[in-house]
């Protein structure tokens, strides 16, 4: 099993978004829950039988903008450091070589974990590609793959090149849930994320979220009922707060995130229940995970 973070970088308009869409099978729009292991936002997931690629939202705009440029370059370099694999997207403009294509980037690209995708090959005759490929091949990149994101040409080769550089490891998100119930899974993750945002250290780690009901309703808001399990009565009191104020705040934050994620309005109902010692109850936890997932296992 292989899993890891993939950053896609390149100058504006080279086809980064088109290429990312061609590679992934779950798009995470607007917001995304993120494993604690990275500072970056995940925009999408490519899930295969023996791999999971998490695509990072790398600030892709690499045009010079005076002082802003330096700050942005720093941010991009941080994202590149977090990534297990970097995909550098370039266009095979006539007469350009690796040197000038790289200069336009203004950030240091970590060559050994970088796959170069020469995109838009549908726009140039083959012979013009060869010198571009050759000039990159002298630079120590992990691989150089000609593709057309638009025509879905070369995507399998690119995926294989990324996979070759992806580290061994367990998937960050449970795969079966992503394939069967991705929305339920992410809704539970977003409620968890809101728990981390709204309460101190103790509460989030003492809770497990279960999506009890998730109904799409014709002409009305989607209905989501979630149960937040805590271990003790005292924790339940904290989660609910005085006159229910804390729970209302949690609910409105979670609802905003869920609506941004689903791109439609939802009615969110939150319940808080005490389940003493749930953390020691393997069956209880597995059942909750099976129903929709709760972050890391
Ligand atoms: P980004 O700014 O790097 O994210 O680039 P986009 O993915 O938004 O693509 C910019 C433009 O290039 C869009 O009009 C795409 O349709 C086009 N484009 C992307 N990939 C290809 C390709 O492989 N061939 C051609 N001909 N056009 C492409
Ligand atoms: Mg884009």
Short mmCIF file of C-alpha atoms and ligand atoms in Angstrom, two decimals:
data_model
loop_
_atom_site.label_atom_id
_atom_site.label_comp_id
_atom_site.label_asym_id
_atom_site.label_seq_id
_atom_site.Cartn_x
_atom_site.Cartn_y
_atom_site.Cartn_z
CA UNK A 1 0.00 0.00 0.00
CA UNK A 2 1.26 3.48 -0.90
CA UNK A 3 -0.10 6.82 0.20
CA UNK A 4 1.07 10.40 0.29
CA UNK A 5 0.75 14.04 -0.61
CA UNK A 6 1.06 15.34 -4.14
CA UNK A 7 1.62 19.01 -4.96
CA UNK A 8 0.91 20.22 -8.47
CA UNK A 9 2.77 23.38 -9.43
CA UNK A 10 3.37 25.43 -12.50
CA UNK A 11 2.79 28.84 -14.00
CA UNK A 12 -0.75 30.13 -14.50
CA UNK A 13 -2.74 28.59 -17.32
CA UNK A 14 -0.46 25.61 -17.97
CA UNK A 15 -3.34 23.26 -17.09
CA UNK A 16 -2.80 22.42 -13.40
CA UNK A 17 -6.51 22.33 -12.56
CA UNK A 18 -7.40 20.31 -15.65
CA UNK A 19 -4.64 17.85 -14.86
CA UNK A 20 -5.59 17.53 -11.18
CA UNK A 21 -9.17 16.79 -12.20
CA UNK A 22 -7.98 14.15 -14.65
CA UNK A 23 -5.96 12.40 -11.93
CA UNK A 24 -8.32 12.34 -8.98
CA UNK A 25 -11.59 10.59 -8.33
CA UNK A 26 -12.77 12.65 -5.38
CA UNK A 27 -12.90 16.38 -5.66
CA UNK A 28 -13.04 18.24 -2.39
CA UNK A 29 -14.50 21.61 -3.13
CA UNK A 30 -14.36 24.72 -1.01
CA UNK A 31 -13.21 23.19 2.25
CA UNK A 32 -11.52 20.00 3.22
CA UNK A 33 -10.86 18.12 6.37
CA UNK A 34 -7.19 17.44 6.70
CA UNK A 35 -5.11 14.85 8.43
CA UNK A 36 -3.04 16.42 11.19
CA UNK A 37 0.15 15.42 9.42
CA UNK A 38 0.17 18.30 6.98
CA UNK A 39 -0.33 22.04 7.18
CA UNK A 40 -1.74 22.10 3.70
CA UNK A 41 -5.26 21.91 2.39
CA UNK A 42 -6.26 18.89 0.39
CA UNK A 43 -8.26 19.59 -2.76
CA UNK A 44 -8.77 16.07 -3.98
CA UNK A 45 -8.05 12.40 -3.59
CA UNK A 46 -7.07 9.71 -6.07
CA UNK A 47 -7.99 6.38 -4.59
CA UNK A 48 -6.79 3.13 -6.13
CA UNK A 49 -6.76 -0.50 -4.97
CA UNK A 50 -3.23 -0.15 -3.58
CA UNK A 51 -2.68 3.59 -3.30
CA UNK A 52 -4.11 6.86 -2.07
CA UNK A 53 -2.87 10.19 -3.42
CA UNK A 54 -3.89 13.37 -1.63
CA UNK A 55 -3.59 16.44 -3.82
CA UNK A 56 -2.50 19.61 -2.06
CA UNK A 57 -3.86 23.03 -2.74
CA UNK A 58 -0.58 24.64 -3.72
CA UNK A 59 -0.69 28.33 -4.46
CA UNK A 60 -0.22 27.85 -8.16
CA UNK A 61 0.18 31.41 -9.34
CA UNK A 62 3.83 31.96 -9.87
CA UNK A 63 3.92 35.33 -11.56
CA UNK A 64 6.39 37.93 -10.25
CA UNK A 65 4.71 40.52 -8.03
CA UNK A 66 7.50 42.43 -6.32
CA UNK A 67 7.45 41.99 -2.50
CA UNK A 68 4.48 39.65 -2.65
CA UNK A 69 6.55 37.36 -4.77
CA UNK A 70 8.98 36.50 -2.00
CA UNK A 71 6.21 35.71 0.47
CA UNK A 72 4.42 33.59 -2.04
CA UNK A 73 7.56 31.74 -2.99
CA UNK A 74 8.04 30.91 0.70
CA UNK A 75 4.53 29.56 0.97
CA UNK A 76 4.96 27.47 -2.15
CA UNK A 77 8.27 26.11 -0.96
CA UNK A 78 6.63 25.09 2.34
CA UNK A 79 3.97 23.22 0.40
CA UNK A 80 6.64 21.55 -1.70
CA UNK A 81 8.48 20.48 1.44
CA UNK A 82 5.30 18.87 2.80
CA UNK A 83 4.62 17.03 -0.43
CA UNK A 84 5.84 13.50 -1.01
CA UNK A 85 5.69 14.00 -4.75
CA UNK A 86 5.69 17.21 -6.78
CA UNK A 87 4.22 17.43 -10.24
CA UNK A 88 5.68 20.31 -12.20
CA UNK A 89 3.42 21.22 -15.09
CA UNK A 90 4.93 23.00 -18.10
CA UNK A 91 3.85 23.80 -21.62
CA UNK A 92 5.95 22.77 -24.62
CA UNK A 93 6.19 26.27 -26.00
CA UNK A 94 8.21 26.38 -29.17
CA UNK A 95 11.85 27.22 -28.63
CA UNK A 96 11.79 26.93 -24.83
CA UNK A 97 14.14 24.65 -22.94
CA UNK A 98 14.06 23.34 -19.37
CA UNK A 99 16.22 26.23 -18.20
CA UNK A 100 13.87 28.98 -19.28
CA UNK A 101 10.74 27.05 -18.28
CA UNK A 102 12.18 26.57 -14.78
CA UNK A 103 13.36 30.16 -14.48
CA UNK A 104 9.81 31.35 -14.91
CA UNK A 105 8.88 29.53 -11.68
CA UNK A 106 11.00 31.47 -9.21
CA UNK A 107 10.88 28.72 -6.59
CA UNK A 108 13.32 25.93 -5.97
CA UNK A 109 11.87 22.67 -7.21
CA UNK A 110 13.04 19.52 -5.38
CA UNK A 111 14.11 17.61 -8.51
CA UNK A 112 14.44 14.09 -7.10
CA UNK A 113 10.80 13.93 -5.98
CA UNK A 114 9.48 15.94 -8.91
CA UNK A 115 7.73 14.52 -11.94
CA UNK A 116 7.66 16.89 -14.91
CA UNK A 117 4.39 16.81 -16.83
CA UNK A 118 4.76 18.40 -20.24
CA UNK A 119 1.12 19.30 -20.86
CA UNK A 120 -0.85 20.34 -23.94
CA UNK A 121 1.05 18.00 -26.25
CA UNK A 122 -2.02 18.07 -28.47
CA UNK A 123 -1.04 21.59 -29.50
CA UNK A 124 2.42 20.88 -30.93
CA UNK A 125 3.83 18.48 -33.48
CA UNK A 126 5.75 15.59 -31.89
CA UNK A 127 9.22 16.57 -33.16
CA UNK A 128 9.00 19.85 -31.23
CA UNK A 129 8.56 17.90 -27.99
CA UNK A 130 11.79 15.97 -28.23
CA UNK A 131 14.21 18.82 -27.44
CA UNK A 132 12.03 19.90 -24.47
CA UNK A 133 12.00 16.35 -23.06
CA UNK A 134 15.74 16.05 -23.66
CA UNK A 135 16.59 19.29 -21.87
CA UNK A 136 14.58 18.20 -18.79
CA UNK A 137 16.15 14.75 -18.81
CA UNK A 138 19.54 16.24 -17.97
CA UNK A 139 18.27 17.87 -14.76
CA UNK A 140 17.78 14.89 -12.45
CA UNK A 141 13.98 14.88 -12.29
CA UNK A 142 12.18 11.71 -11.18
CA UNK A 143 10.39 11.38 -14.51
CA UNK A 144 9.31 13.37 -17.53
CA UNK A 145 5.88 12.57 -18.93
CA UNK A 146 4.25 14.19 -21.96
CA UNK A 147 0.48 14.54 -21.44
CA UNK A 148 -2.64 16.21 -22.66
CA UNK A 149 -4.84 16.90 -19.66
CA UNK A 150 -7.63 18.06 -21.96
CA UNK A 151 -7.61 14.95 -24.17
CA UNK A 152 -6.85 12.63 -21.21
CA UNK A 153 -3.75 11.48 -23.03
CA UNK A 154 -0.77 10.14 -21.04
CA UNK A 155 -2.64 10.36 -17.72
CA UNK A 156 -2.02 6.68 -16.90
CA UNK A 157 1.72 7.17 -17.46
CA UNK A 158 1.70 10.24 -15.25
CA UNK A 159 -0.18 8.38 -12.51
CA UNK A 160 2.37 5.55 -12.71
CA UNK A 161 5.26 8.02 -12.45
CA UNK A 162 3.70 9.63 -9.36
CA UNK A 163 3.02 6.21 -7.85
CA UNK A 164 6.66 5.21 -8.32
CA UNK A 165 7.64 8.10 -6.03
CA UNK A 166 4.81 7.74 -3.50
CA UNK A 167 5.97 6.37 -0.13
CA UNK A 168 4.75 3.10 1.35
CA UNK A 169 2.07 3.68 3.95
CA UNK A 170 -1.51 3.19 5.04
CA UNK A 171 -4.18 5.39 3.47
CA UNK A 172 -4.96 8.62 5.35
CA UNK A 173 -8.66 8.22 4.69
CA UNK A 174 -10.44 4.87 4.95
CA UNK A 175 -10.81 3.72 1.37
CA UNK A 176 -14.04 1.75 1.55
CA UNK A 177 -15.90 4.75 2.97
CA UNK A 178 -14.55 7.03 0.29
CA UNK A 179 -15.89 4.75 -2.39
CA UNK A 180 -19.24 3.95 -0.81
CA UNK A 181 -20.20 7.00 1.22
CA UNK A 182 -17.79 9.86 0.61
CA UNK A 183 -20.26 12.59 1.57
CA UNK A 184 -21.21 11.01 4.91
CA UNK A 185 -17.57 10.50 5.64
CA UNK A 186 -16.58 14.10 4.98
CA UNK A 187 -19.57 15.48 6.87
CA UNK A 188 -18.43 13.54 9.96
CA UNK A 189 -14.90 14.88 9.40
CA UNK A 190 -16.16 18.45 9.19
CA UNK A 191 -18.06 18.10 12.47
CA UNK A 192 -14.88 16.75 14.02
CA UNK A 193 -12.94 19.69 12.63
CA UNK A 194 -15.50 22.07 14.15
CA UNK A 195 -15.08 20.30 17.51
CA UNK A 196 -11.36 21.02 17.36
CA UNK A 197 -12.05 24.65 16.46
CA UNK A 198 -14.68 25.25 19.16
CA UNK A 199 -13.39 23.39 22.23
CA UNK A 200 -10.15 22.95 24.11
CA UNK A 201 -7.83 19.98 23.91
CA UNK A 202 -9.78 17.52 26.03
CA UNK A 203 -13.16 17.57 24.33
CA UNK A 204 -12.28 16.75 20.70
CA UNK A 205 -10.17 13.76 21.73
CA UNK A 206 -13.00 12.46 23.93
CA UNK A 207 -15.58 12.54 21.16
CA UNK A 208 -16.55 10.35 18.27
CA UNK A 209 -19.03 11.51 15.64
CA UNK A 210 -21.69 9.36 14.08
CA UNK A 211 -23.87 10.41 11.17
CA UNK A 212 -27.19 8.99 12.24
CA UNK A 213 -29.16 10.15 9.24
CA UNK A 214 -28.32 11.87 5.95
CA UNK A 215 -31.29 12.59 3.71
CA UNK A 216 -31.50 14.56 0.49
CA UNK A 217 -34.95 16.08 0.31
CA UNK A 218 -36.76 17.24 -2.81
CA UNK A 219 -37.23 21.02 -2.73
CA UNK A 220 -35.95 21.26 0.85
CA UNK A 221 -32.62 21.43 2.61
CA UNK A 222 -30.69 18.21 3.08
CA UNK A 223 -31.22 16.76 6.53
CA UNK A 224 -28.24 15.63 8.57
CA UNK A 225 -28.50 14.23 12.07
CA UNK A 226 -25.24 13.58 13.85
CA UNK A 227 -24.52 12.17 17.27
CA UNK A 228 -21.47 13.33 19.19
CA UNK A 229 -20.48 10.72 21.73
CA UNK A 230 -18.53 11.81 24.80
CA UNK A 231 -17.21 9.73 27.69
CA UNK A 232 -18.62 11.56 30.71
CA UNK A 233 -21.57 13.72 31.82
CA UNK A 234 -19.18 16.57 32.59
CA UNK A 235 -17.99 16.54 28.97
CA UNK A 236 -21.56 16.52 27.72
CA UNK A 237 -22.22 19.64 29.80
CA UNK A 238 -19.20 21.37 28.25
CA UNK A 239 -20.16 20.45 24.69
CA UNK A 240 -23.71 21.73 25.21
CA UNK A 241 -22.70 24.79 27.22
CA UNK A 242 -24.85 27.16 29.21
CA UNK A 243 -28.38 27.20 27.73
CA UNK A 244 -27.04 25.25 24.74
CA UNK A 245 -24.92 28.16 23.54
CA UNK A 246 -21.73 26.19 22.87
CA UNK A 247 -23.56 23.51 20.91
CA UNK A 248 -25.33 26.14 18.81
CA UNK A 249 -21.98 27.72 17.97
CA UNK A 250 -20.53 24.34 17.07
CA UNK A 251 -23.58 23.57 14.95
CA UNK A 252 -23.48 26.80 13.01
CA UNK A 253 -19.76 26.49 12.32
CA UNK A 254 -20.09 22.87 11.24
CA UNK A 255 -23.14 23.66 9.10
CA UNK A 256 -21.31 26.45 7.26
CA UNK A 257 -18.44 24.10 6.46
CA UNK A 258 -20.76 21.29 5.42
CA UNK A 259 -22.75 23.59 3.14
CA UNK A 260 -19.57 24.88 1.53
CA UNK A 261 -18.41 21.31 1.02
CA UNK A 262 -21.69 19.96 -0.37
CA UNK A 263 -22.45 23.20 -2.20
CA UNK A 264 -26.05 23.09 -1.02
CA UNK A 265 -27.98 24.12 2.09
CA UNK A 266 -28.34 21.61 4.92
CA UNK A 267 -30.35 21.34 8.09
CA UNK A 268 -27.96 20.03 10.72
CA UNK A 269 -29.22 18.43 13.91
CA UNK A 270 -26.63 17.67 16.59
CA UNK A 271 -27.14 15.34 19.53
CA UNK A 272 -24.73 14.78 22.40
CA UNK A 273 -24.72 11.38 24.09
CA UNK A 274 -22.62 9.87 26.85
CA UNK A 275 -21.06 6.50 26.14
CA UNK A 276 -18.81 5.72 29.08
CA UNK A 277 -15.51 4.15 28.11
CA UNK A 278 -16.15 4.18 24.36
CA UNK A 279 -12.44 4.58 23.74
CA UNK A 280 -11.86 1.11 25.17
CA UNK A 281 -14.75 -0.40 23.24
CA UNK A 282 -13.30 -1.74 20.00
CA UNK A 283 -16.61 -2.94 18.59
CA UNK A 284 -18.30 0.39 19.24
CA UNK A 285 -15.48 2.26 17.51
CA UNK A 286 -15.36 -0.10 14.52
CA UNK A 287 -19.11 0.23 14.06
CA UNK A 288 -18.88 4.04 14.12
CA UNK A 289 -16.04 3.94 11.62
CA UNK A 290 -17.89 1.53 9.43
CA UNK A 291 -20.90 3.82 9.33
CA UNK A 292 -18.95 6.84 8.10
CA UNK A 293 -15.48 7.26 9.49
CA UNK A 294 -13.92 9.45 12.11
CA UNK A 295 -10.53 10.61 11.02
CA UNK A 296 -7.58 8.52 12.02
CA UNK A 297 -8.15 4.95 13.16
P1 LIG B 1 -4.17 26.34 -14.48
O1 LIG B 1 -4.24 27.84 -14.43
O2 LIG B 1 -2.75 25.90 -14.52
O3 LIG B 1 -4.96 25.66 -13.42
O4 LIG B 1 -4.77 25.91 -15.91
P2 LIG B 1 -6.21 25.34 -16.27
O5 LIG B 1 -6.33 23.91 -15.90
O6 LIG B 1 -7.25 26.26 -15.74
O7 LIG B 1 -6.14 25.40 -17.86
C1 LIG B 1 -5.91 26.61 -18.54
C2 LIG B 1 -6.43 26.49 -19.96
O8 LIG B 1 -5.67 25.52 -20.68
C3 LIG B 1 -7.85 26.02 -20.02
O9 LIG B 1 -8.51 26.72 -21.07
C4 LIG B 1 -7.73 24.54 -20.37
O10 LIG B 1 -8.85 24.05 -21.06
C5 LIG B 1 -6.51 24.54 -21.23
N1 LIG B 1 -5.82 23.23 -21.20
C6 LIG B 1 -5.49 22.49 -20.11
N2 LIG B 1 -4.89 21.36 -20.48
C7 LIG B 1 -4.84 21.36 -21.82
C8 LIG B 1 -4.32 20.43 -22.81
O11 LIG B 1 -3.80 19.36 -22.51
N3 LIG B 1 -4.45 20.80 -24.12
C9 LIG B 1 -5.03 21.96 -24.50
N4 LIG B 1 -5.10 22.23 -25.79
N5 LIG B 1 -5.52 22.85 -23.60
C10 LIG B 1 -5.43 22.55 -22.30
MG1 LIG B 2 -6.11 26.50 -11.86
#
